[in-house]
Short mmCIF file of C-alpha atoms in Angstrom, two decimals:
data_model
loop_
_atom_site.label_atom_id
_atom_site.label_comp_id
_atom_site.label_asym_id
_atom_site.label_seq_id
_atom_site.Cartn_x
_atom_site.Cartn_y
_atom_site.Cartn_z
CA UNK A 1 198.24 107.64 163.40
CA UNK A 2 194.73 108.54 163.60
CA UNK A 3 195.47 112.06 164.82
CA UNK A 4 197.77 112.72 161.91
CA UNK A 5 195.13 112.00 159.30
CA UNK A 6 192.56 113.92 161.29
CA UNK A 7 195.02 116.85 161.40
CA UNK A 8 195.41 116.61 157.54
CA UNK A 9 191.68 116.55 157.08
CA UNK A 10 191.32 119.43 159.41
CA UNK A 11 194.06 121.35 157.51
CA UNK A 12 192.30 120.62 154.25
CA UNK A 13 188.96 121.68 155.69
CA UNK A 14 190.56 124.91 156.99
CA UNK A 15 192.14 125.70 153.55
CA UNK A 16 188.79 125.03 151.91
CA UNK A 17 186.93 127.19 154.29
CA UNK A 18 189.57 130.03 153.80
CA UNK A 19 189.12 129.64 149.96
CA UNK A 20 185.25 129.74 150.50
CA UNK A 21 185.51 132.85 152.76
CA UNK A 22 187.65 134.58 150.20
CA UNK A 23 185.19 133.70 147.38
CA UNK A 24 182.42 135.01 149.48
CA UNK A 25 184.31 138.24 150.17
CA UNK A 26 184.89 138.68 146.43
CA UNK A 27 181.31 138.01 145.78
CA UNK A 28 180.21 140.63 148.34
CA UNK A 29 182.60 143.25 146.81
CA UNK A 30 181.18 142.44 143.31
CA UNK A 31 177.63 142.74 144.58
CA UNK A 32 178.55 146.04 146.24
CA UNK A 33 179.95 147.14 142.94
CA UNK A 34 176.67 146.23 141.05
CA UNK A 35 174.65 147.89 143.81
CA UNK A 36 176.53 151.03 143.37
CA UNK A 37 175.89 150.94 139.61
CA UNK A 38 172.85 152.95 138.72
CA UNK A 39 171.33 152.10 135.33
CA UNK A 40 169.13 154.83 134.01
CA UNK A 41 166.94 153.77 131.19
CA UNK A 42 167.55 156.06 128.20
CA UNK A 43 164.76 155.70 125.57
CA UNK A 44 165.45 159.12 123.96
CA UNK A 45 166.91 157.42 120.93
CA UNK A 46 163.97 155.04 120.54
CA UNK A 47 161.50 157.99 120.99
CA UNK A 48 163.51 159.92 118.28
CA UNK A 49 163.20 156.97 115.91
CA UNK A 50 159.46 156.58 116.62
CA UNK A 51 158.95 160.37 116.04
CA UNK A 52 160.91 160.28 112.71
CA UNK A 53 158.78 157.22 111.72
CA UNK A 54 155.53 158.88 112.70
CA UNK A 55 156.50 162.04 110.69
CA UNK A 56 157.37 159.96 107.58
CA UNK A 57 154.11 158.00 107.93
CA UNK A 58 152.19 161.21 108.24
CA UNK A 59 153.69 162.63 105.08
CA UNK A 60 153.09 159.37 103.23
CA UNK A 61 149.47 159.40 104.44
CA UNK A 62 149.03 163.01 103.31
CA UNK A 63 150.46 162.21 99.78
CA UNK A 64 148.21 159.19 99.64
CA UNK A 65 145.16 161.21 100.51
CA UNK A 66 146.07 163.81 98.01
CA UNK A 67 146.53 161.24 95.40
CA UNK A 68 143.21 159.53 96.14
CA UNK A 69 141.50 162.97 96.04
CA UNK A 70 143.13 163.73 92.74
CA UNK A 71 142.02 160.39 91.22
CA UNK A 72 138.54 161.03 92.56
CA UNK A 73 138.34 164.48 90.93
CA UNK A 74 139.58 163.00 87.62
CA UNK A 75 136.97 160.27 87.81
CA UNK A 76 134.22 162.76 88.52
CA UNK A 77 135.29 164.78 85.55
CA UNK A 78 135.73 161.90 83.17
CA UNK A 79 132.80 160.97 80.96
CA UNK A 80 132.55 158.07 78.54
CA UNK A 81 130.91 160.38 75.96
CA UNK A 82 131.80 164.10 75.62
CA UNK A 83 128.98 166.66 76.39
CA UNK A 84 129.00 168.10 72.88
CA UNK A 85 128.41 164.56 71.33
CA UNK A 86 125.58 163.98 73.78
CA UNK A 87 124.00 167.20 72.77
CA UNK A 88 124.45 166.35 69.01
CA UNK A 89 122.98 162.95 69.67
CA UNK A 90 119.96 164.30 71.57
CA UNK A 91 119.33 166.84 68.84
CA UNK A 92 119.41 164.28 66.25
CA UNK A 93 116.79 162.27 68.18
CA UNK A 94 114.65 165.29 68.67
CA UNK A 95 114.81 166.24 64.97
CA UNK A 96 114.07 162.70 63.91
CA UNK A 97 111.03 162.63 66.22
CA UNK A 98 109.71 165.93 64.83
CA UNK A 99 110.13 164.63 61.33
CA UNK A 100 108.45 161.36 62.22
CA UNK A 101 105.50 163.36 63.88
CA UNK A 102 105.16 165.63 60.77
CA UNK A 103 105.13 162.64 58.43
CA UNK A 104 102.55 160.87 60.55
CA UNK A 105 100.35 163.97 60.26
CA UNK A 106 100.87 164.14 56.55
CA UNK A 107 99.94 160.49 56.17
CA UNK A 108 96.91 160.86 58.20
CA UNK A 109 95.77 163.75 55.99
CA UNK A 110 96.21 161.58 52.73
CA UNK A 111 92.59 160.30 52.83
CA UNK A 112 91.41 163.92 52.94
CA UNK A 113 93.71 165.00 50.18
CA UNK A 114 92.57 161.94 48.05
CA UNK A 115 88.79 162.99 48.56
CA UNK A 116 89.51 166.55 47.52
CA UNK A 117 91.48 165.40 44.46
CA UNK A 118 88.67 162.93 43.57
CA UNK A 119 86.04 165.69 43.83
CA UNK A 120 88.23 168.13 41.87
CA UNK A 121 88.87 165.38 39.15
CA UNK A 122 85.18 164.50 38.96
CA UNK A 123 84.34 168.25 38.51
CA UNK A 124 86.93 168.55 35.79
CA UNK A 125 85.72 165.47 33.96
CA UNK A 126 82.07 166.73 34.20
CA UNK A 127 83.00 170.10 32.86
CA UNK A 128 85.13 168.52 30.06
CA UNK A 129 82.33 166.32 29.07
CA UNK A 130 79.85 169.04 29.25
CA UNK A 131 82.00 170.97 26.87
CA UNK A 132 82.44 167.95 24.58
CA UNK A 133 78.80 167.09 24.58
CA UNK A 134 77.87 170.72 23.79
CA UNK A 135 80.19 170.73 20.77
CA UNK A 136 78.77 167.25 19.76
CA UNK A 137 75.14 166.94 20.65
CA UNK A 138 74.74 163.69 18.61
CA UNK A 139 77.25 162.09 20.85
CA UNK A 140 75.30 163.27 23.81
CA UNK A 141 72.12 161.57 22.58
CA UNK A 142 74.08 158.29 21.88
CA UNK A 143 75.53 158.54 25.38
CA UNK A 144 72.07 158.92 26.87
CA UNK A 145 70.88 155.91 24.91
CA UNK A 146 73.80 153.78 26.12
CA UNK A 147 72.98 154.87 29.71
CA UNK A 148 69.50 153.77 29.41
CA UNK A 149 70.48 150.41 27.91
CA UNK A 150 72.95 149.87 30.72
CA UNK A 151 70.43 150.64 33.37
CA UNK A 152 67.87 148.27 31.87
CA UNK A 153 70.35 145.35 31.77
CA UNK A 154 70.66 143.75 35.26
CA UNK A 155 74.13 143.21 36.74
CA UNK A 156 75.20 139.61 35.81
CA UNK A 157 77.95 139.35 38.43
#
């Protein structure tokens, strides 16, 4: 009885070894198939996509540069106040300064004008009085008397 069981165990082991050998054979065939398969990496599609993306980015960058340059030019040309308005403004300031200077000169000459007018008025009064006293010598005598009395009375102020 002992041999019978040993034979059965041996038979089972043999069957198992045959199955294992068959599996190994299949595995060897599969690895040979995979060894024969040559994979060549093809990056041409990725490169094409990258070139397209690079071209689109270049065009976008160029458009952006043009837009920035256009904005820069517009800012340089833009002014808060138009040139003509500035010239009118400066002209008004200049004319105002000239008028103020002229008026300052005229005001400074008022004292001289007053002195001339006073001298002229004094001469006219003297000539008018002389003509009046020539016509009325009695009045001239009473005027001289009044002057003497006035000079003899001391100022009481």
